[in-house]
Amino acid sequence: MSVWARIAGWAALIFGLLYFFVPLGGLFEFSLRARRGVYSFDAYARVLADPQFQATFTYSVVMALVTIAIGILIVVPTAFWVRLKMPWARPYVEFLTLLPLVIPAIVIVFGYIRLYNTSSWLPLTGSTLGTNILLAFGYTILALPYMYRAVDTGLRTIDVATLTEAAQSLGAGWATILGRIILPNVIAAVLSGAFLTFAIVIGEFTLAALLDRPAFGPYLQRIGANKAYEPFALSVIAFAITWGCLALIQLVSRFQKTAPAKA
Amino acid sequence: MTFLSLSHIQKSFGQVQVVSDFNMEIEKGEFVSFLGPSGCGKTTVLRMIAGFETPSGGTITVAGKDQSGLKPNQRNIGMVFQAYALFPNMNVFDNVAFGLKVAGRSKPEIEARVKEMLGLIKLEHLAERFPYQLSGGQQQRVALARALAPKPQVLLLDEPLSALDAKIRVSLREEIRMIQQQLGITTVFVTHDQEEALSISDRIVVMNAGAADQIGAPAEIYNRPATRFVASFVGTLNLIEAKVIDPVANRISIGDQGVTLREPLGPVKAGDTVSLALRPEAGSIAEGAKGDTALAGEVVSSNFLGSVVRTRMRVGASVISFDMFNSPGLRPPAVGETVTLRFTASDLLIIRD
Ligand SMILES: Nc1ncnc2c1ncn2[C@@H]1O[C@H](COP(=O)(O)OP(=O)(O)OP(=O)(O)O)[C@@H](O)[C@H]1O
Ligand SMILES: [Mg+2]
């Protein structure tokens, strides 16, 4: 590689980093300016002390955990079954799981409202619990592309068919096979899917706003429209959460390389 | 008494018939090998016994009980796979304990049984290890212990040794045989290695294109191959084309040398061609070798194979190989030399297809 090519490479990298970090730096810098003349964490303190923040954040965390649970219950058995019994169906299932990336959330939520409104056959939006359930399932759909891909990749690292047959010949039924053999062996993949789901749910706006649930996404939007410095502090917090999730994914995938989970 | 019975088993995948009319009765405690070339349907038959495939026709019974309709996890049939298939997330102890836990045994019972099994395969000291910390041979022994722990009615092994290197393959196959005899468990062992099958089986089923060509004890299969396929697949065998001279007197000729067979020729007439088989170890060219039959031929090649020297000689249109045990004083015949091979006429088998 010539000197010029190397310099060009470094220049591209530095440009990319600047492109990414300068606005973030600006954002962070601005969020510290709540007190006139000096840098301070006043904006952060106000945000964290806001009972609205606490309530919506807690709500979204709980929703994220419920979504992850539903996602695991749906995706792991499905991906397992497709790999085991219907390998021909894999491209179709993959296509299906990608649809949420193509169909805007607004379309999904209007579909939901039409299907499950108070005068429908299943009036989920008629009660708080029903709406929460609807929202959790909506989130599950939004997270599906990531969850499915993560789990499917995890399944590729083990010999699903032979392990299943070995377990069957030892008397195990499907629940045992899924719970004791398949899930423990793809747990790292499942966790990385779970963290992505978490990151998505925490910041999601459209579904929560249109179903009128007190979630963190709409709160972010409200603050942004009404306050000066707090929204910037919140953005930094949201970034930190997302990055925390990504860091955890990295950690988990590294953990799997050394853990007994790998044959 | 028959314990495992396969009667008129057939299997088709779509249009392709993979197993056609497979019949076999296996005694309790017997060790049976399925021997055959790749793709002949060995695994398919085994998987039907285990319940992973449903036969397209025929019945499988174990201890008199029809297995059709029973799911694999209801059959209590142990299985050992070529790829070991240990559960990567469990250590050796938990792998072996798996079947017992599924069966809902008590903790002390599980502990005792797993200990016993690990003792059987001599790996007690590795109970805490995970599969990725074991060699292939150790993994396969754990897989064997895991399959045996819940006391299965039948043990199935699908080429359990083919992923291992030659030395371990030999020692492990003897270990498997010993454990099998110790437990008296009815066993079906699939292999495409004839030496493996010959050395550890009570009986061998030689399979060809989805059916059993011959079923018999190892010596019987080796010495009396029933078909041309068995003859050519099991051991090294000379196939010799001969011409019938006198069907009544069992007189034939190889090249232009006349030979009288022991076995009746059957419904052939003079001038017909018959195929004969002769094992390389059946004859000798030594001075004063015994045998009522002799064939002279010109040496084509002579190869040193370690414990034996294999020499090939031309007799008429056929090339016949024969083995001599190696010894320090042995002088292998030179190429082009004419030698006389002596053997007993009853060693010449007539191959009828
Ligand atoms: N699920 C299946 N679908 C279609 N064809 C199959 C299936 N399983 C096996 N076959 C075919 O059946 C034939 C017998 O396969 P089988 O695995 O029983 O052979 P085998 O004797 O075990 O061979 P090997 O020694 O290579 O393991 C092969 O031609 C194979 O392609
Ligand atoms: Mg096979």
XYZ file of C-alpha atoms and ligand atoms in Angstrom:
648
model
C 0.000 0.000 0.000
C 1.418 3.355 -0.964
C 1.840 6.227 1.460
C -0.857 8.202 -0.317
C -3.358 5.372 -0.105
C -2.662 5.086 3.604
C -3.115 8.799 4.130
C -6.333 8.731 2.131
C -7.580 5.872 4.298
C -6.855 7.750 7.501
C -8.423 10.904 6.095
C -11.609 9.008 5.277
C -11.734 7.497 8.744
C -11.172 10.860 10.442
C -13.801 12.483 8.260
C -16.264 9.750 9.175
C -15.565 10.105 12.877
C -15.907 13.888 12.713
C -19.125 13.578 10.733
C -20.510 11.383 13.473
C -19.092 12.928 16.617
C -19.150 16.669 15.952
C -22.947 16.974 16.054
C -23.001 14.706 19.101
C -20.381 16.855 20.754
C -22.413 19.933 19.955
C -25.495 18.288 21.381
C -23.687 17.365 24.567
C -22.087 20.791 24.883
C -25.414 22.533 24.486
C -27.070 20.278 27.057
C -24.583 21.536 29.634
C -25.498 25.196 29.164
C -28.659 25.339 31.218
C -27.000 27.690 33.696
C -25.963 30.981 32.187
C -22.222 31.445 31.665
C -20.998 28.094 33.118
C -21.273 24.422 32.183
C -23.491 22.456 34.513
C -25.608 19.316 34.689
C -28.678 21.334 35.665
C -30.661 20.145 32.662
C -29.901 16.534 33.527
C -30.854 17.061 37.154
C -34.163 18.606 36.139
C -34.908 15.819 33.698
C -34.114 13.062 36.140
C -36.149 14.717 38.867
C -39.197 15.070 36.658
C -41.820 12.562 37.882
C -43.051 12.360 34.287
C -39.628 11.171 33.222
C -39.574 8.524 35.892
C -43.072 7.321 35.121
C -42.679 7.145 31.337
C -39.230 5.649 31.547
C -40.417 2.930 33.923
C -43.417 2.264 31.705
C -41.207 1.857 28.647
C -38.724 -0.378 30.447
C -41.550 -2.662 31.557
C -42.980 -2.663 28.034
C -39.542 -3.493 26.655
C -39.205 -6.461 29.007
C -42.678 -7.732 28.117
C -41.875 -7.285 24.428
C -38.652 -9.225 24.818
C -40.484 -12.046 26.572
C -43.146 -12.223 23.852
C -40.453 -11.988 21.184
C -38.488 -14.897 22.632
C -41.610 -17.023 23.034
C -42.608 -16.430 19.424
C -39.287 -16.260 17.633
C -37.252 -19.058 19.215
C -39.764 -21.856 18.579
C -40.542 -20.490 15.114
C -36.936 -20.177 13.994
C -36.235 -23.613 15.492
C -39.149 -25.225 13.719
C -38.339 -23.608 10.399
C -34.754 -24.812 10.613
C -35.750 -28.289 11.682
C -38.799 -29.130 9.622
C -39.337 -26.521 6.947
C -35.971 -25.365 5.641
C -37.669 -24.595 2.331
C -39.769 -21.955 4.119
C -36.803 -20.021 5.435
C -36.649 -17.368 2.683
C -40.387 -16.714 3.079
C -40.209 -16.436 6.852
C -37.191 -14.192 6.533
C -39.107 -12.001 4.105
C -42.061 -11.839 6.504
C -39.866 -10.828 9.407
C -38.371 -8.060 7.297
C -41.741 -6.500 6.504
C -41.798 -4.274 9.618
C -38.741 -2.518 8.215
C -40.640 -1.677 5.046
C -44.094 -0.943 6.388
C -44.190 2.321 8.356
C -45.202 1.997 11.996
C -48.026 4.437 11.358
C -49.577 2.005 8.899
C -49.277 -0.822 11.393
C -50.872 1.157 14.179
C -53.791 2.341 12.033
C -54.309 -1.250 11.041
C -54.398 -2.202 14.712
C -56.828 0.560 15.589
C -59.146 -0.489 12.786
C -58.965 -4.159 13.737
C -59.147 -3.897 17.500
C -61.232 -0.765 18.177
C -64.044 -0.727 20.700
C -66.626 -1.825 18.154
C -64.545 -4.672 16.723
C -64.671 -8.396 17.425
C -61.716 -8.055 19.823
C -61.986 -4.580 21.428
C -58.460 -4.374 22.799
C -58.308 -0.573 22.692
C -61.336 -0.420 24.978
C -59.285 -1.015 28.121
C -55.901 0.068 29.424
C -54.731 -3.501 29.776
C -55.939 -4.311 26.263
C -54.131 -1.312 24.823
C -50.968 -2.222 26.691
C -51.174 -5.726 25.287
C -51.716 -4.327 21.806
C -48.732 -2.034 22.224
C -46.500 -4.885 23.415
C -47.467 -6.962 20.395
C -46.889 -3.974 18.133
C -43.417 -3.566 19.613
C -42.817 -7.265 19.098
C -43.577 -6.777 15.416
C -41.224 -3.791 15.179
C -38.430 -5.769 16.840
C -39.112 -8.916 14.801
C -36.498 -8.306 12.073
C -33.731 -7.994 14.656
C -34.892 -10.725 16.972
C -35.454 -13.260 14.221
C -32.126 -12.592 12.572
C -30.250 -12.828 15.846
C -31.883 -16.109 16.847
C -31.548 -17.637 13.386
C -27.855 -16.799 13.343
C -27.498 -18.357 16.773
C -29.198 -21.537 15.591
C -26.783 -21.784 12.698
C -23.900 -22.362 15.119
C -25.388 -25.596 16.473
C -26.461 -28.794 14.760
C -30.151 -28.308 15.469
C -31.376 -31.478 13.759
C -28.964 -33.908 15.399
C -29.213 -32.363 18.861
C -32.985 -32.542 18.600
C -32.876 -36.191 17.591
C -30.424 -36.994 20.353
C -32.757 -35.392 22.883
C -35.791 -37.168 21.413
C -34.105 -40.553 21.583
C -33.495 -39.822 25.280
C -37.207 -39.308 25.787
C -37.451 -35.514 25.638
C -40.563 -33.762 24.319
C -40.658 -30.467 22.454
C -40.863 -28.240 25.529
C -37.811 -29.897 27.083
C -35.886 -29.718 23.833
C -36.622 -26.020 23.415
C -36.100 -25.064 27.027
C -33.144 -27.228 27.963
C -31.239 -27.678 24.711
C -32.085 -25.059 22.104
C -32.574 -21.922 24.207
C -29.461 -22.356 26.389
C -27.371 -22.834 23.267
C -28.608 -19.692 21.538
C -28.905 -17.577 24.669
C -26.183 -15.150 23.590
C -27.960 -14.556 20.293
C -31.277 -14.197 22.082
C -29.766 -11.642 24.452
C -28.343 -9.570 21.638
C -31.782 -9.605 20.019
C -33.217 -8.626 23.383
C -30.945 -5.590 23.779
C -31.809 -4.389 20.300
C -35.472 -4.796 21.167
C -34.885 -2.814 24.335
C -33.237 0.024 22.431
C -36.083 0.117 19.914
C -38.874 0.093 22.479
C -37.318 2.752 24.723
C -37.293 5.365 21.962
C -40.396 4.327 20.004
C -42.848 7.166 19.365
C -45.475 6.338 16.759
C -47.215 3.328 18.278
C -47.178 4.697 21.809
C -48.437 8.129 20.792
C -51.258 6.873 18.586
C -52.356 4.300 21.127
C -52.077 7.090 23.706
C -49.870 5.253 26.175
C -47.595 7.121 28.654
C -44.350 5.894 27.135
C -40.892 7.420 27.013
C -40.924 8.220 23.272
C -43.917 10.579 23.399
C -42.485 12.141 26.565
C -39.229 12.886 24.706
C -41.246 14.515 21.968
C -43.308 16.597 24.399
C -40.285 17.867 26.267
C -38.592 18.656 22.972
C -41.453 20.840 21.925
C -41.711 22.750 25.211
C -38.308 23.077 26.870
C -34.965 24.557 25.835
C -32.131 22.506 27.331
C -33.853 19.429 28.734
C -34.494 17.803 25.347
C -30.780 17.859 24.649
C -29.999 16.282 27.976
C -32.661 13.660 27.223
C -31.179 12.973 23.793
C -27.815 12.349 25.379
C -29.446 10.015 27.900
C -31.255 8.173 25.098
C -27.978 7.807 23.204
C -26.293 6.502 26.320
C -29.008 3.874 26.767
C -28.751 2.738 23.147
C -25.004 2.540 23.335
C -25.222 0.725 26.613
C -27.381 -1.870 24.845
C -24.921 -2.158 21.968
C -22.043 -2.528 24.411
C -23.948 -5.293 26.194
C -24.471 -7.072 22.858
C -20.743 -6.933 22.235
C -20.052 -8.184 25.712
C -22.478 -11.068 25.392
C -21.192 -12.160 22.008
C -17.657 -12.152 23.320
C -18.820 -14.048 26.372
C -20.249 -16.761 24.144
C -16.929 -17.455 22.444
C -15.377 -18.615 25.678
C -18.405 -20.008 27.450
C -19.339 -23.689 27.381
C -22.164 -22.806 25.026
C -19.881 -23.380 22.071
C -19.020 -26.916 20.980
C -36.337 -65.405 20.664
C -36.752 -62.457 18.339
C -36.552 -59.128 20.136
C -36.340 -56.589 17.338
C -38.122 -57.509 14.172
C -38.207 -55.647 10.881
C -40.612 -57.137 8.438
C -41.119 -56.044 4.850
C -39.846 -52.558 5.621
C -39.993 -50.109 2.736
C -39.177 -46.460 2.511
C -39.585 -43.992 -0.315
C -38.685 -40.341 -0.373
C -41.074 -38.972 -2.959
C -40.633 -41.108 -6.060
C -37.336 -42.606 -4.960
C -37.454 -45.940 -3.199
C -34.564 -46.025 -0.770
C -35.406 -49.192 1.167
C -37.192 -52.057 -0.521
C -38.495 -55.033 1.420
C -36.013 -55.175 4.263
C -36.454 -58.138 6.605
C -34.531 -58.935 9.740
C -35.058 -60.643 13.068
C -32.677 -59.700 15.845
C -32.322 -61.707 19.039
C -32.215 -60.187 22.472
C -28.656 -59.204 23.345
C -27.439 -59.669 19.802
C -24.964 -57.313 18.126
C -25.904 -56.832 14.484
C -24.036 -54.687 11.978
C -25.508 -53.136 8.872
C -22.730 -53.095 6.324
C -22.992 -51.531 2.913
C -21.735 -48.828 0.607
C -22.667 -45.177 0.932
C -26.272 -44.456 0.063
C -27.546 -48.032 0.370
C -30.054 -47.077 3.045
C -28.347 -48.110 6.301
C -29.056 -44.850 8.069
C -32.592 -44.808 6.753
C -33.365 -48.236 8.247
C -31.786 -47.210 11.547
C -33.785 -43.999 11.639
C -36.979 -45.953 11.056
C -36.176 -48.140 14.069
C -35.546 -45.001 16.127
C -38.773 -43.451 14.888
C -37.227 -40.489 13.086
C -38.577 -41.729 9.773
C -41.880 -43.443 9.161
C -41.697 -46.567 6.993
C -43.713 -46.396 3.786
C -44.596 -50.017 4.418
C -43.934 -52.929 6.758
C -43.798 -53.296 10.526
C -41.176 -52.839 13.194
C -41.712 -54.555 16.527
C -39.617 -54.376 19.683
C -40.287 -57.010 22.346
C -43.406 -57.973 20.441
C -44.753 -54.434 20.480
C -45.571 -52.711 17.200
C -43.665 -49.448 17.079
C -45.756 -47.680 14.473
C -47.468 -44.659 15.958
C -44.877 -44.358 18.710
C -42.935 -41.115 18.654
C -39.131 -41.294 18.949
C -39.302 -40.078 22.546
C -41.763 -42.831 23.469
C -39.677 -45.720 22.163
C -36.867 -45.950 24.691
C -34.325 -46.658 21.991
C -30.818 -45.295 22.530
C -28.966 -43.699 19.669
C -25.343 -42.760 19.080
C -24.568 -40.436 16.182
C -21.538 -40.078 13.971
C -21.220 -36.411 14.996
C -21.425 -37.256 18.767
C -24.253 -34.712 19.235
C -23.447 -34.023 22.879
C -25.377 -31.083 24.287
C -22.831 -28.247 24.156
C -24.411 -26.374 27.061
C -24.080 -29.294 29.495
C -21.064 -30.913 31.055
C -20.382 -34.639 30.844
C -22.381 -35.443 33.962
C -25.451 -33.522 32.801
C -25.232 -34.988 29.320
C -25.316 -38.512 30.718
C -27.996 -37.536 33.233
C -30.262 -35.964 30.604
C -32.330 -39.034 29.757
C -32.751 -39.888 33.436
C -33.876 -36.354 34.306
C -36.371 -36.408 31.466
C -37.683 -39.704 32.824
C -38.176 -38.007 36.193
C -35.814 -40.192 38.224
C -34.850 -39.141 41.722
C -31.646 -37.248 42.305
C -29.743 -39.985 44.157
C -30.815 -42.509 41.547
C -29.568 -40.257 38.744
C -26.299 -39.671 40.505
C -25.692 -43.369 41.037
C -26.580 -44.306 37.475
C -24.430 -41.572 35.925
C -21.503 -42.653 38.100
C -22.008 -46.223 36.970
C -22.112 -45.177 33.304
C -19.026 -42.981 33.587
C -17.275 -45.902 35.233
C -18.249 -48.097 32.311
C -16.590 -45.737 29.839
C -13.749 -44.948 32.270
C -14.297 -41.195 32.274
C -15.320 -40.564 35.898
C -12.555 -37.990 36.211
C -13.990 -35.867 33.380
C -17.536 -35.504 34.735
C -17.209 -31.735 35.048
C -15.796 -31.153 31.571
C -17.804 -29.640 28.761
C -17.940 -31.332 25.348
C -15.621 -28.789 23.757
C -12.971 -29.780 26.285
C -12.986 -33.429 25.191
C -11.310 -35.310 22.363
C -13.474 -36.939 19.700
C -13.003 -40.384 21.216
C -13.954 -39.142 24.675
C -16.992 -37.346 23.291
C -18.187 -40.489 21.577
C -17.759 -42.507 24.778
C -19.825 -39.914 26.628
C -22.428 -40.140 23.879
C -22.484 -43.918 24.385
C -22.899 -43.523 28.148
C -25.653 -40.972 27.593
C -27.520 -43.340 25.282
C -27.164 -46.272 27.697
C -28.017 -44.449 30.922
C -31.832 -44.709 30.653
C -31.539 -48.481 29.987
C -32.871 -48.445 26.428
C -34.428 -51.574 24.931
C -32.263 -51.285 21.851
C -29.048 -49.397 21.132
C -28.508 -47.928 17.664
C -25.145 -46.646 16.487
C -24.808 -44.853 13.161
C -21.181 -44.949 12.045
C -20.069 -43.893 15.526
C -16.391 -44.317 14.724
C -16.003 -42.783 11.297
C -15.026 -39.344 12.589
C -12.168 -40.791 14.656
C -8.641 -41.652 13.658
C -7.595 -45.220 12.960
C -6.081 -46.195 16.340
C -8.981 -44.904 18.449
C -11.389 -46.449 15.991
C -10.037 -49.908 16.737
C -9.824 -49.507 20.512
C -13.225 -47.871 20.797
C -14.970 -50.495 18.713
C -13.638 -53.158 21.052
C -14.772 -51.103 24.019
C -18.234 -50.745 22.513
C -18.415 -54.488 21.964
C -17.269 -55.212 25.524
C -19.793 -52.846 27.056
C -22.505 -54.271 24.819
C -21.746 -57.814 25.975
C -21.491 -56.735 29.587
C -24.946 -55.125 29.472
C -26.416 -57.679 27.087
C -28.118 -54.931 25.143
C -29.596 -55.579 21.719
C -27.536 -53.452 19.349
C -27.604 -52.366 15.730
C -24.379 -50.896 14.458
C -24.141 -49.176 11.088
C -20.848 -49.041 9.262
C -19.376 -49.053 5.804
C -16.111 -50.480 7.124
C -16.094 -54.254 6.599
C -13.263 -54.899 9.017
C -15.223 -53.104 11.734
C -18.312 -55.171 11.007
C -16.418 -58.452 10.790
C -14.540 -57.907 14.033
C -17.322 -57.041 16.481
C -20.618 -58.421 15.205
C -22.634 -61.476 16.077
C -24.268 -61.131 12.710
C -23.823 -58.872 9.718
C -26.433 -57.639 7.296
C -24.809 -56.756 4.007
C -26.983 -54.148 2.387
C -27.126 -53.271 -1.250
C -29.445 -50.706 -2.783
C -31.987 -50.712 0.011
C -32.264 -54.446 0.657
C -30.397 -57.084 2.638
C -28.215 -59.066 0.237
C -27.028 -61.479 2.880
C -27.488 -61.930 6.616
C -25.093 -64.103 8.536
C -22.284 -64.515 11.019
C -19.046 -62.734 10.077
C -17.255 -65.951 9.092
C -20.210 -67.051 7.005
C -20.386 -63.696 5.200
C -16.680 -63.742 4.593
C -16.289 -67.350 3.560
C -19.593 -67.932 1.810
C -20.671 -64.679 0.158
C -24.095 -65.296 -1.285
C -23.982 -62.783 -4.109
C -21.439 -61.193 -6.365
C -22.065 -57.934 -4.507
C -21.297 -59.398 -1.103
C -18.268 -61.178 -2.493
C -16.827 -57.999 -3.904
C -17.784 -55.766 -0.989
C -16.584 -57.913 1.900
C -12.860 -58.509 1.957
C -10.611 -58.714 -1.055
C -11.736 -61.365 -3.411
C -10.600 -62.706 -6.761
C -13.429 -62.927 -9.228
C -12.487 -65.483 -11.844
C -14.312 -66.129 -15.099
C -14.366 -69.821 -15.947
C -15.783 -71.916 -18.774
C -17.897 -74.983 -18.125
C -16.393 -78.141 -19.630
C -18.592 -80.838 -18.118
C -21.542 -79.774 -15.934
C -22.150 -83.292 -14.650
C -18.587 -83.824 -13.456
C -18.351 -80.209 -12.200
C -15.460 -79.718 -14.533
C -14.525 -76.177 -15.594
C -11.513 -74.489 -17.107
C -9.686 -71.347 -16.080
C -7.570 -70.138 -18.972
C -6.782 -73.564 -20.415
C -6.302 -75.299 -17.076
C -8.979 -77.720 -15.981
C -10.380 -77.667 -12.426
C -12.953 -79.898 -10.747
C -15.240 -78.019 -8.354
C -16.710 -79.443 -5.135
C -19.868 -77.405 -5.260
C -22.388 -78.672 -7.851
C -22.499 -76.387 -10.860
C -26.250 -76.513 -11.144
C -28.241 -75.898 -14.320
C -25.505 -74.903 -16.794
C -24.313 -76.480 -19.986
C -20.878 -77.002 -21.495
C -19.453 -73.783 -22.912
C -21.309 -71.513 -20.440
C -19.357 -68.989 -18.432
C -19.479 -69.104 -14.614
C -18.013 -66.693 -12.057
C -15.865 -68.097 -9.295
C -14.483 -66.412 -6.220
C -11.247 -67.154 -4.426
C -9.883 -65.408 -1.335
C -6.267 -64.208 -1.631
C -5.384 -66.081 1.549
C -6.837 -69.402 0.335
C -3.834 -70.558 -1.672
C -0.068 -70.833 -1.462
C 2.831 -71.106 -3.895
C 5.225 -72.480 -1.316
C 7.078 -75.758 -2.018
C 4.982 -78.656 -0.793
C 1.904 -76.513 -0.184
C -1.231 -78.526 0.454
C -4.233 -78.519 -1.866
C -5.944 -80.720 -4.360
C -6.034 -78.044 -7.032
C -3.278 -76.143 -8.784
C -3.200 -73.204 -11.157
C -0.058 -72.042 -12.907
C 0.350 -68.435 -13.905
C 2.771 -65.669 -14.701
C 3.506 -63.142 -11.953
C 2.281 -59.649 -12.867
C 3.174 -57.782 -9.687
C 4.221 -58.329 -6.122
C 3.483 -55.802 -3.348
C 4.749 -55.650 0.187
C 1.828 -54.777 2.517
C 3.490 -55.160 5.905
C 2.414 -58.449 7.404
C 1.691 -59.967 3.994
C 3.048 -59.851 0.484
C 0.300 -59.704 -2.121
C 1.191 -61.166 -5.499
C -0.900 -61.014 -8.643
C -0.598 -63.613 -11.371
C -2.254 -63.989 -14.726
C -4.159 -67.171 -15.501
C -5.812 -67.024 -18.899
C -7.952 -63.880 -18.958
C -8.128 -63.561 -15.139
C -5.690 -61.993 -12.721
C -5.566 -63.792 -9.382
C -4.148 -62.234 -6.210
C -2.791 -64.288 -3.379
C -1.137 -63.436 -0.070
C 1.959 -64.821 1.569
C 2.736 -64.118 5.195
C 5.828 -62.015 5.523
C 8.845 -63.568 7.197
C 12.504 -62.618 7.216
C 13.417 -65.454 4.844
C 10.599 -64.856 2.403
C 11.616 -64.401 -1.195
C 8.724 -62.854 -3.141
C 8.390 -64.175 -6.689
C 9.794 -61.953 -9.421
C 7.636 -60.362 -12.074
C 7.483 -62.613 -15.147
C 8.267 -65.744 -13.183
C 5.852 -68.663 -13.526
C 4.435 -69.937 -10.233
C 1.963 -72.614 -9.234
C -0.779 -71.725 -6.777
C -2.195 -74.618 -4.762
C -5.484 -74.556 -2.911
C -8.431 -76.720 -1.966
C -11.167 -76.959 -4.580
C -13.808 -76.201 -1.964
C -12.299 -72.714 -1.550
C -13.482 -71.904 -5.055
C -16.960 -70.458 -4.628
C -19.490 -70.288 -7.382
C -21.032 -66.801 -7.485
C -24.679 -66.874 -8.491
C -26.436 -63.541 -8.712
N -34.788 -37.124 3.837
C -34.444 -37.623 2.651
N -35.020 -37.174 1.525
C -34.688 -37.681 0.321
N -33.768 -38.645 0.135
C -33.160 -39.134 1.219
C -33.454 -38.657 2.533
N -32.675 -39.336 3.409
C -31.940 -40.183 2.684
N -32.220 -40.079 1.356
C -31.617 -40.885 0.280
O -31.742 -42.220 0.635
C -30.595 -42.954 0.236
C -30.074 -43.752 1.411
O -29.619 -42.844 2.378
P -28.964 -43.322 3.728
O -28.606 -42.118 4.478
O -29.854 -44.299 4.394
O -27.654 -44.049 3.229
P -26.494 -44.720 4.068
O -26.477 -46.151 3.699
O -26.642 -44.393 5.498
O -25.211 -44.012 3.467
P -23.895 -43.470 4.186
O -22.985 -44.628 4.346
O -23.356 -42.486 3.186
O -24.308 -42.830 5.462
C -29.612 -41.941 -0.332
O -29.652 -42.037 -1.728
C -30.149 -40.626 0.146
O -29.879 -39.634 -0.811
Mg -25.547 -43.126 6.851
